């Protein structure tokens, strides 16, 4: 038997809610603990909902969860989970960073849930660790924090730092922890209660691989796309790309049209522009630097391509990001400027 199974001392968790945190991620990290208590008939886990000042903060969907207390009165925690969501760059101040660093010095386990990893990175407590974050934020975090080994895994458990991509992935991370602490049978029972068909592991990636979306029989197309994704800053000429994938230029174009409904040059351009948009929204890098990092030889050319795809300029994107249905009116407005 795992020596932790017989423990009668509940493990105490703290969940720090950042403004506009993801409610589904919070539920996914907390509910397995509740169900572990229920199914085991014992109080294996305790938890407290925290905010910086003890006042409620809105989730990204506008809902409010009443916190138990503020960080000043949190008391002892075995593990603190920082729960983020959208606009995480605006979350956190000196008080929060100092509190997180103090927890790290006390060797309290820290976890970043969804974009909560970004706050941990800014506090400097992820340096030298493997970590992950929601896939939309990976590129930006990698550019800003070179001392962190970023991965695209669903979750990473590296020593006393746990990071998780968000959505329902925290459920898998917590089931893995419960399995380690109280056995696989309890974790499997919790998974069944939530109609979760399997407990995913760190071997699972965040986004469905291209080979699963288009079928396993198109290895050469997958290889060509992987080469594109690995060479954003210095795009590979299409003739060379085809040669590296052991295709002719015409064969490669046929595969892209048939399975991705586009041509290689457009697919490659959209990949680079997608990376640029992540950096625009999630970093303070200059537009010129973003253009260079994403393989554009000039800022005007980058701006034109960006407007063609997204409906407005990079400057406007950074100044006032909005939802897709608003882009058409903005594009019309910019066309008259």
PDB file of N, CA, C and O in Angstrom, residues 188-249:
ATOM      1  N   UNK A 188      -9.803   6.189 -10.414  1.00  0.00           N
ATOM      2  CA  UNK A 188     -10.658   5.640 -11.478  1.00  0.00           C
ATOM      3  C   UNK A 188     -12.135   5.798 -11.133  1.00  0.00           C
ATOM      4  O   UNK A 188     -12.961   6.098 -12.005  1.00  0.00           O
ATOM      5  N   UNK A 189     -12.475   5.602  -9.855  1.00  0.00           N
ATOM      6  CA  UNK A 189     -13.877   5.770  -9.441  1.00  0.00           C
ATOM      7  C   UNK A 189     -14.328   7.217  -9.631  1.00  0.00           C
ATOM      8  O   UNK A 189     -15.465   7.480 -10.051  1.00  0.00           O
ATOM      9  N   UNK A 190     -13.455   8.168  -9.299  1.00  0.00           N
ATOM     10  CA  UNK A 190     -13.793   9.582  -9.494  1.00  0.00           C
ATOM     11  C   UNK A 190     -13.983   9.875 -10.977  1.00  0.00           C
ATOM     12  O   UNK A 190     -14.925  10.566 -11.375  1.00  0.00           O
ATOM     13  N   UNK A 191     -13.093   9.319 -11.795  1.00  0.00           N
ATOM     14  CA  UNK A 191     -13.190   9.522 -13.239  1.00  0.00           C
ATOM     15  C   UNK A 191     -14.530   9.013 -13.765  1.00  0.00           C
ATOM     16  O   UNK A 191     -15.178   9.665 -14.600  1.00  0.00           O
ATOM     17  N   UNK A 192     -14.971   7.857 -13.275  1.00  0.00           N
ATOM     18  CA  UNK A 192     -16.259   7.305 -13.705  1.00  0.00           C
ATOM     19  C   UNK A 192     -17.424   8.180 -13.244  1.00  0.00           C
ATOM     20  O   UNK A 192     -18.403   8.359 -13.976  1.00  0.00           O
ATOM     21  N   UNK A 193     -17.329   8.730 -12.045  1.00  0.00           N
ATOM     22  CA  UNK A 193     -18.385   9.603 -11.542  1.00  0.00           C
ATOM     23  C   UNK A 193     -18.597  10.805 -12.458  1.00  0.00           C
ATOM     24  O   UNK A 193     -19.724  11.273 -12.648  1.00  0.00           O
ATOM     25  N   UNK A 194     -17.497  11.300 -13.034  1.00  0.00           N
ATOM     26  CA  UNK A 194     -17.584  12.472 -13.899  1.00  0.00           C
ATOM     27  C   UNK A 194     -17.695  12.108 -15.380  1.00  0.00           C
ATOM     28  O   UNK A 194     -17.542  12.959 -16.243  1.00  0.00           O
ATOM     29  N   UNK A 195     -17.970  10.802 -15.625  1.00  0.00           N
ATOM     30  CA  UNK A 195     -18.143  10.309 -16.999  1.00  0.00           C
ATOM     31  C   UNK A 195     -16.939  10.731 -17.855  1.00  0.00           C
ATOM     32  O   UNK A 195     -17.071  11.195 -18.984  1.00  0.00           O
ATOM     33  N   UNK A 196     -15.784  10.563 -17.268  1.00  0.00           N
ATOM     34  CA  UNK A 196     -14.505  10.888 -17.913  1.00  0.00           C
ATOM     35  C   UNK A 196     -13.914   9.564 -18.368  1.00  0.00           C
ATOM     36  O   UNK A 196     -13.555   8.730 -17.539  1.00  0.00           O
ATOM     37  N   UNK A 197     -13.830   9.369 -19.687  1.00  0.00           N
ATOM     38  CA  UNK A 197     -13.579   8.021 -20.189  1.00  0.00           C
ATOM     39  C   UNK A 197     -12.189   7.481 -19.862  1.00  0.00           C
ATOM     40  O   UNK A 197     -11.994   6.282 -19.772  1.00  0.00           O
ATOM     41  N   UNK A 198     -11.197   8.363 -19.667  1.00  0.00           N
ATOM     42  CA  UNK A 198      -9.875   7.900 -19.270  1.00  0.00           C
ATOM     43  C   UNK A 198      -9.119   9.041 -18.611  1.00  0.00           C
ATOM     44  O   UNK A 198      -9.403  10.208 -18.862  1.00  0.00           O
ATOM     45  N   UNK A 199      -8.167   8.678 -17.763  1.00  0.00           N
ATOM     46  CA  UNK A 199      -7.325   9.677 -17.118  1.00  0.00           C
ATOM     47  C   UNK A 199      -6.143   9.953 -18.034  1.00  0.00           C
ATOM     48  O   UNK A 199      -5.296   9.086 -18.242  1.00  0.00           O
ATOM     49  N   UNK A 200      -6.115  11.132 -18.594  1.00  0.00           N
ATOM     50  CA  UNK A 200      -5.023  11.477 -19.500  1.00  0.00           C
ATOM     51  C   UNK A 200      -3.749  11.749 -18.709  1.00  0.00           C
ATOM     52  O   UNK A 200      -3.798  12.100 -17.528  1.00  0.00           O
ATOM     53  N   UNK A 201      -2.607  11.590 -19.365  1.00  0.00           N
ATOM     54  CA  UNK A 201      -1.314  11.718 -18.699  1.00  0.00           C
ATOM     55  C   UNK A 201      -0.523  12.865 -19.320  1.00  0.00           C
ATOM     56  O   UNK A 201      -0.984  13.538 -20.253  1.00  0.00           O
ATOM     57  N   UNK A 202       0.694  13.057 -18.817  1.00  0.00           N
ATOM     58  CA  UNK A 202       1.549  14.097 -19.373  1.00  0.00           C
ATOM     59  C   UNK A 202       2.012  13.762 -20.782  1.00  0.00           C
ATOM     60  O   UNK A 202       2.594  14.622 -21.461  1.00  0.00           O
ATOM     61  N   UNK A 203       1.778  12.541 -21.223  1.00  0.00           N
ATOM     62  CA  UNK A 203       2.112  12.185 -22.612  1.00  0.00           C
ATOM     63  C   UNK A 203       1.089  12.744 -23.595  1.00  0.00           C
ATOM     64  O   UNK A 203       1.342  12.784 -24.802  1.00  0.00           O
ATOM     65  N   UNK A 204      -0.063  13.161 -23.093  1.00  0.00           N
ATOM     66  CA  UNK A 204      -1.096  13.736 -23.956  1.00  0.00           C
ATOM     67  C   UNK A 204      -0.807  15.212 -24.201  1.00  0.00           C
ATOM     68  O   UNK A 204      -0.439  15.944 -23.273  1.00  0.00           O
ATOM     69  N   UNK A 205      -0.957  15.628 -25.438  1.00  0.00           N
ATOM     70  CA  UNK A 205      -0.719  17.022 -25.809  1.00  0.00           C
ATOM     71  C   UNK A 205      -2.031  17.800 -25.764  1.00  0.00           C
ATOM     72  O   UNK A 205      -3.120  17.237 -25.760  1.00  0.00           O
ATOM     73  N   UNK A 206      -1.902  19.130 -25.770  1.00  0.00           N
ATOM     74  CA  UNK A 206      -3.081  19.975 -25.616  1.00  0.00           C
ATOM     75  C   UNK A 206      -3.987  19.967 -26.833  1.00  0.00           C
ATOM     76  O   UNK A 206      -5.195  19.924 -26.699  1.00  0.00           O
ATOM     77  N   UNK A 207      -3.410  20.068 -28.014  1.00  0.00           N
ATOM     78  CA  UNK A 207      -4.231  20.183 -29.219  1.00  0.00           C
ATOM     79  C   UNK A 207      -4.183  18.881 -29.997  1.00  0.00           C
ATOM     80  O   UNK A 207      -3.176  18.187 -30.005  1.00  0.00           O
ATOM     81  N   UNK A 208      -5.279  18.558 -30.665  1.00  0.00           N
ATOM     82  CA  UNK A 208      -5.315  17.340 -31.453  1.00  0.00           C
ATOM     83  C   UNK A 208      -4.254  17.403 -32.545  1.00  0.00           C
ATOM     84  O   UNK A 208      -4.243  18.345 -33.344  1.00  0.00           O
ATOM     85  N   UNK A 209      -3.346  16.421 -32.589  1.00  0.00           N
ATOM     86  CA  UNK A 209      -2.316  16.446 -33.623  1.00  0.00           C
ATOM     87  C   UNK A 209      -2.927  16.447 -35.018  1.00  0.00           C
ATOM     88  O   UNK A 209      -3.992  15.880 -35.250  1.00  0.00           O
ATOM     89  N   UNK A 210      -2.234  17.079 -35.937  1.00  0.00           N
ATOM     90  CA  UNK A 210      -2.710  17.154 -37.315  1.00  0.00           C
ATOM     91  C   UNK A 210      -2.972  15.765 -37.882  1.00  0.00           C
ATOM     92  O   UNK A 210      -3.930  15.552 -38.609  1.00  0.00           O
ATOM     93  N   UNK A 211      -2.131  14.804 -37.505  1.00  0.00           N
ATOM     94  CA  UNK A 211      -2.283  13.461 -38.075  1.00  0.00           C
ATOM     95  C   UNK A 211      -3.609  12.819 -37.667  1.00  0.00           C
ATOM     96  O   UNK A 211      -4.130  11.962 -38.376  1.00  0.00           O
ATOM     97  N   UNK A 212      -4.181  13.242 -36.511  1.00  0.00           N
ATOM     98  CA  UNK A 212      -5.478  12.717 -36.114  1.00  0.00           C
ATOM     99  C   UNK A 212      -6.606  13.416 -36.848  1.00  0.00           C
ATOM    100  O   UNK A 212      -7.655  12.832 -37.094  1.00  0.00           O
ATOM    101  N   UNK A 213      -6.401  14.688 -37.194  1.00  0.00           N
ATOM    102  CA  UNK A 213      -7.448  15.425 -37.897  1.00  0.00           C
ATOM    103  C   UNK A 213      -7.561  15.014 -39.361  1.00  0.00           C
ATOM    104  O   UNK A 213      -8.642  15.053 -39.941  1.00  0.00           O
ATOM    105  N   UNK A 214      -6.438  14.636 -39.979  1.00  0.00           N
ATOM    106  CA  UNK A 214      -6.477  14.322 -41.410  1.00  0.00           C
ATOM    107  C   UNK A 214      -6.299  12.838 -41.686  1.00  0.00           C
ATOM    108  O   UNK A 214      -6.424  12.403 -42.829  1.00  0.00           O
ATOM    109  N   UNK A 215      -6.004  12.041 -40.649  1.00  0.00           N
ATOM    110  CA  UNK A 215      -5.807  10.616 -40.850  1.00  0.00           C
ATOM    111  C   UNK A 215      -4.336  10.235 -40.790  1.00  0.00           C
ATOM    112  O   UNK A 215      -3.448  11.034 -41.091  1.00  0.00           O
ATOM    113  N   UNK A 216      -4.100   9.019 -40.372  1.00  0.00           N
ATOM    114  CA  UNK A 216      -2.730   8.571 -40.134  1.00  0.00           C
ATOM    115  C   UNK A 216      -1.969   8.272 -41.411  1.00  0.00           C
ATOM    116  O   UNK A 216      -0.757   8.064 -41.374  1.00  0.00           O
ATOM    117  N   UNK A 217      -2.635   8.232 -42.559  1.00  0.00           N
ATOM    118  CA  UNK A 217      -1.970   7.828 -43.791  1.00  0.00           C
ATOM    119  C   UNK A 217      -1.304   8.959 -44.553  1.00  0.00           C
ATOM    120  O   UNK A 217      -0.945   8.775 -45.712  1.00  0.00           O
ATOM    121  N   UNK A 218      -1.145  10.115 -43.951  1.00  0.00           N
ATOM    122  CA  UNK A 218      -0.610  11.264 -44.677  1.00  0.00           C
ATOM    123  C   UNK A 218       0.611  11.841 -43.956  1.00  0.00           C
ATOM    124  O   UNK A 218       0.676  13.015 -43.619  1.00  0.00           O
ATOM    125  N   UNK A 219       1.576  10.955 -43.717  1.00  0.00           N
ATOM    126  CA  UNK A 219       2.755  11.322 -42.936  1.00  0.00           C
ATOM    127  C   UNK A 219       3.544  12.443 -43.589  1.00  0.00           C
ATOM    128  O   UNK A 219       4.103  13.302 -42.906  1.00  0.00           O
ATOM    129  N   UNK A 220       3.589  12.478 -44.910  1.00  0.00           N
ATOM    130  CA  UNK A 220       4.374  13.506 -45.596  1.00  0.00           C
ATOM    131  C   UNK A 220       3.754  14.896 -45.425  1.00  0.00           C
ATOM    132  O   UNK A 220       4.468  15.895 -45.261  1.00  0.00           O
ATOM    133  N   UNK A 221       2.423  14.959 -45.429  1.00  0.00           N
ATOM    134  CA  UNK A 221       1.756  16.237 -45.187  1.00  0.00           C
ATOM    135  C   UNK A 221       1.999  16.693 -43.752  1.00  0.00           C
ATOM    136  O   UNK A 221       2.284  17.863 -43.497  1.00  0.00           O
ATOM    137  N   UNK A 222       1.895  15.767 -42.815  1.00  0.00           N
ATOM    138  CA  UNK A 222       2.158  16.093 -41.408  1.00  0.00           C
ATOM    139  C   UNK A 222       3.587  16.591 -41.242  1.00  0.00           C
ATOM    140  O   UNK A 222       3.851  17.565 -40.535  1.00  0.00           O
ATOM    141  N   UNK A 223       4.522  15.940 -41.919  1.00  0.00           N
ATOM    142  CA  UNK A 223       5.921  16.353 -41.819  1.00  0.00           C
ATOM    143  C   UNK A 223       6.118  17.760 -42.363  1.00  0.00           C
ATOM    144  O   UNK A 223       6.845  18.573 -41.771  1.00  0.00           O
ATOM    145  N   UNK A 224       5.457  18.070 -43.474  1.00  0.00           N
ATOM    146  CA  UNK A 224       5.578  19.410 -44.056  1.00  0.00           C
ATOM    147  C   UNK A 224       5.041  20.469 -43.091  1.00  0.00           C
ATOM    148  O   UNK A 224       5.659  21.521 -42.900  1.00  0.00           O
ATOM    149  N   UNK A 225       3.897  20.192 -42.464  1.00  0.00           N
ATOM    150  CA  UNK A 225       3.318  21.151 -41.522  1.00  0.00           C
ATOM    151  C   UNK A 225       4.203  21.303 -40.295  1.00  0.00           C
ATOM    152  O   UNK A 225       4.407  22.413 -39.795  1.00  0.00           O
ATOM    153  N   UNK A 226       4.752  20.200 -39.794  1.00  0.00           N
ATOM    154  CA  UNK A 226       5.650  20.276 -38.634  1.00  0.00           C
ATOM    155  C   UNK A 226       6.883  21.122 -38.945  1.00  0.00           C
ATOM    156  O   UNK A 226       7.366  21.880 -38.087  1.00  0.00           O
ATOM    157  N   UNK A 227       7.383  21.017 -40.168  1.00  0.00           N
ATOM    158  CA  UNK A 227       8.516  21.846 -40.571  1.00  0.00           C
ATOM    159  C   UNK A 227       8.129  23.322 -40.584  1.00  0.00           C
ATOM    160  O   UNK A 227       8.909  24.187 -40.175  1.00  0.00           O
ATOM    161  N   UNK A 228       6.922  23.617 -41.044  1.00  0.00           N
ATOM    162  CA  UNK A 228       6.446  25.003 -41.014  1.00  0.00           C
ATOM    163  C   UNK A 228       6.375  25.521 -39.586  1.00  0.00           C
ATOM    164  O   UNK A 228       6.840  26.624 -39.275  1.00  0.00           O
ATOM    165  N   UNK A 229       5.778  24.724 -38.698  1.00  0.00           N
ATOM    166  CA  UNK A 229       5.600  25.157 -37.316  1.00  0.00           C
ATOM    167  C   UNK A 229       6.931  25.362 -36.607  1.00  0.00           C
ATOM    168  O   UNK A 229       7.045  26.200 -35.710  1.00  0.00           O
ATOM    169  N   UNK A 230       7.952  24.613 -37.010  1.00  0.00           N
ATOM    170  CA  UNK A 230       9.265  24.714 -36.377  1.00  0.00           C
ATOM    171  C   UNK A 230      10.122  25.818 -36.977  1.00  0.00           C
ATOM    172  O   UNK A 230      11.204  26.117 -36.456  1.00  0.00           O
ATOM    173  N   UNK A 231       9.661  26.419 -38.059  1.00  0.00           N
ATOM    174  CA  UNK A 231      10.455  27.441 -38.743  1.00  0.00           C
ATOM    175  C   UNK A 231       9.582  28.653 -39.042  1.00  0.00           C
ATOM    176  O   UNK A 231       9.307  28.978 -40.196  1.00  0.00           O
ATOM    177  N   UNK A 232       9.168  29.321 -37.971  1.00  0.00           N
ATOM    178  CA  UNK A 232       8.338  30.520 -38.086  1.00  0.00           C
ATOM    179  C   UNK A 232       9.196  31.746 -38.353  1.00  0.00           C
ATOM    180  O   UNK A 232       8.893  32.570 -39.218  1.00  0.00           O
ATOM    181  N   UNK A 233      10.290  31.888 -37.619  1.00  0.00           N
ATOM    182  CA  UNK A 233      11.112  33.093 -37.731  1.00  0.00           C
ATOM    183  C   UNK A 233      11.847  33.164 -39.065  1.00  0.00           C
ATOM    184  O   UNK A 233      11.999  34.245 -39.634  1.00  0.00           O
ATOM    185  N   UNK A 234      12.273  32.022 -39.564  1.00  0.00           N
ATOM    186  CA  UNK A 234      12.953  31.971 -40.863  1.00  0.00           C
ATOM    187  C   UNK A 234      12.213  30.973 -41.744  1.00  0.00           C
ATOM    188  O   UNK A 234      12.578  29.796 -41.805  1.00  0.00           O
ATOM    189  N   UNK A 235      11.153  31.423 -42.420  1.00  0.00           N
ATOM    190  CA  UNK A 235      10.342  30.508 -43.226  1.00  0.00           C
ATOM    191  C   UNK A 235      11.172  29.774 -44.280  1.00  0.00           C
ATOM    192  O   UNK A 235      12.058  30.351 -44.911  1.00  0.00           O
ATOM    193  N   UNK A 236      10.869  28.518 -44.454  1.00  0.00           N
ATOM    194  CA  UNK A 236      11.557  27.690 -45.441  1.00  0.00           C
ATOM    195  C   UNK A 236      10.906  27.895 -46.801  1.00  0.00           C
ATOM    196  O   UNK A 236       9.674  27.829 -46.915  1.00  0.00           O
ATOM    197  N   UNK A 237      11.672  28.133 -47.854  1.00  0.00           N
ATOM    198  CA  UNK A 237      11.088  28.208 -49.200  1.00  0.00           C
ATOM    199  C   UNK A 237      10.296  26.943 -49.518  1.00  0.00           C
ATOM    200  O   UNK A 237      10.687  25.840 -49.106  1.00  0.00           O
ATOM    201  N   UNK A 238       9.200  27.086 -50.234  1.00  0.00           N
ATOM    202  CA  UNK A 238       8.311  25.953 -50.452  1.00  0.00           C
ATOM    203  C   UNK A 238       8.981  24.818 -51.229  1.00  0.00           C
ATOM    204  O   UNK A 238       8.699  23.645 -50.968  1.00  0.00           O
ATOM    205  N   UNK A 239       9.855  25.149 -52.160  1.00  0.00           N
ATOM    206  CA  UNK A 239      10.554  24.082 -52.883  1.00  0.00           C
ATOM    207  C   UNK A 239      11.412  23.255 -51.929  1.00  0.00           C
ATOM    208  O   UNK A 239      11.451  22.022 -52.024  1.00  0.00           O
ATOM    209  N   UNK A 240      12.092  23.934 -51.007  1.00  0.00           N
ATOM    210  CA  UNK A 240      12.909  23.211 -50.024  1.00  0.00           C
ATOM    211  C   UNK A 240      12.028  22.417 -49.073  1.00  0.00           C
ATOM    212  O   UNK A 240      12.358  21.282 -48.692  1.00  0.00           O
ATOM    213  N   UNK A 241      10.894  22.989 -48.695  1.00  0.00           N
ATOM    214  CA  UNK A 241       9.966  22.306 -47.800  1.00  0.00           C
ATOM    215  C   UNK A 241       9.486  21.000 -48.425  1.00  0.00           C
ATOM    216  O   UNK A 241       9.457  19.953 -47.766  1.00  0.00           O
ATOM    217  N   UNK A 242       9.121  21.061 -49.690  1.00  0.00           N
ATOM    218  CA  UNK A 242       8.672  19.862 -50.395  1.00  0.00           C
ATOM    219  C   UNK A 242       9.789  18.829 -50.449  1.00  0.00           C
ATOM    220  O   UNK A 242       9.560  17.628 -50.230  1.00  0.00           O
ATOM    221  N   UNK A 243      11.015  19.303 -50.708  1.00  0.00           N
ATOM    222  CA  UNK A 243      12.148  18.376 -50.806  1.00  0.00           C
ATOM    223  C   UNK A 243      12.431  17.713 -49.461  1.00  0.00           C
ATOM    224  O   UNK A 243      12.670  16.500 -49.404  1.00  0.00           O
ATOM    225  N   UNK A 244      12.367  18.473 -48.369  1.00  0.00           N
ATOM    226  CA  UNK A 244      12.602  17.895 -47.053  1.00  0.00           C
ATOM    227  C   UNK A 244      11.549  16.851 -46.699  1.00  0.00           C
ATOM    228  O   UNK A 244      11.823  15.889 -45.975  1.00  0.00           O
ATOM    229  N   UNK A 245      10.322  17.048 -47.199  1.00  0.00           N
ATOM    230  CA  UNK A 245       9.238  16.111 -46.931  1.00  0.00           C
ATOM    231  C   UNK A 245       9.165  14.997 -47.973  1.00  0.00           C
ATOM    232  O   UNK A 245       8.225  14.191 -47.948  1.00  0.00           O
ATOM    233  N   UNK A 246      10.151  14.972 -48.860  1.00  0.00           N
ATOM    234  CA  UNK A 246      10.218  13.949 -49.920  1.00  0.00           C
ATOM    235  C   UNK A 246       8.982  14.000 -50.826  1.00  0.00           C
ATOM    236  O   UNK A 246       8.370  12.975 -51.162  1.00  0.00           O
ATOM    237  N   UNK A 247       8.614  15.220 -51.198  1.00  0.00           N
ATOM    238  CA  UNK A 247       7.497  15.445 -52.107  1.00  0.00           C
ATOM    239  C   UNK A 247       7.955  16.368 -53.232  1.00  0.00           C
ATOM    240  O   UNK A 247       8.919  17.118 -53.072  1.00  0.00           O
ATOM    241  N   UNK A 248       7.224  16.327 -54.338  1.00  0.00           N
ATOM    242  CA  UNK A 248       7.410  17.368 -55.333  1.00  0.00           C
ATOM    243  C   UNK A 248       6.555  18.568 -54.933  1.00  0.00           C
ATOM    244  O   UNK A 248       5.644  18.436 -54.112  1.00  0.00           O
ATOM    245  N   UNK A 249       6.867  19.724 -55.469  1.00  0.00           N
ATOM    246  CA  UNK A 249       6.087  20.913 -55.145  1.00  0.00           C
ATOM    247  C   UNK A 249       4.615  20.694 -55.497  1.00  0.00           C
ATOM    248  O   UNK A 249       3.717  21.050 -54.729  1.00  0.00           O
TER     249      UNK A 249
END
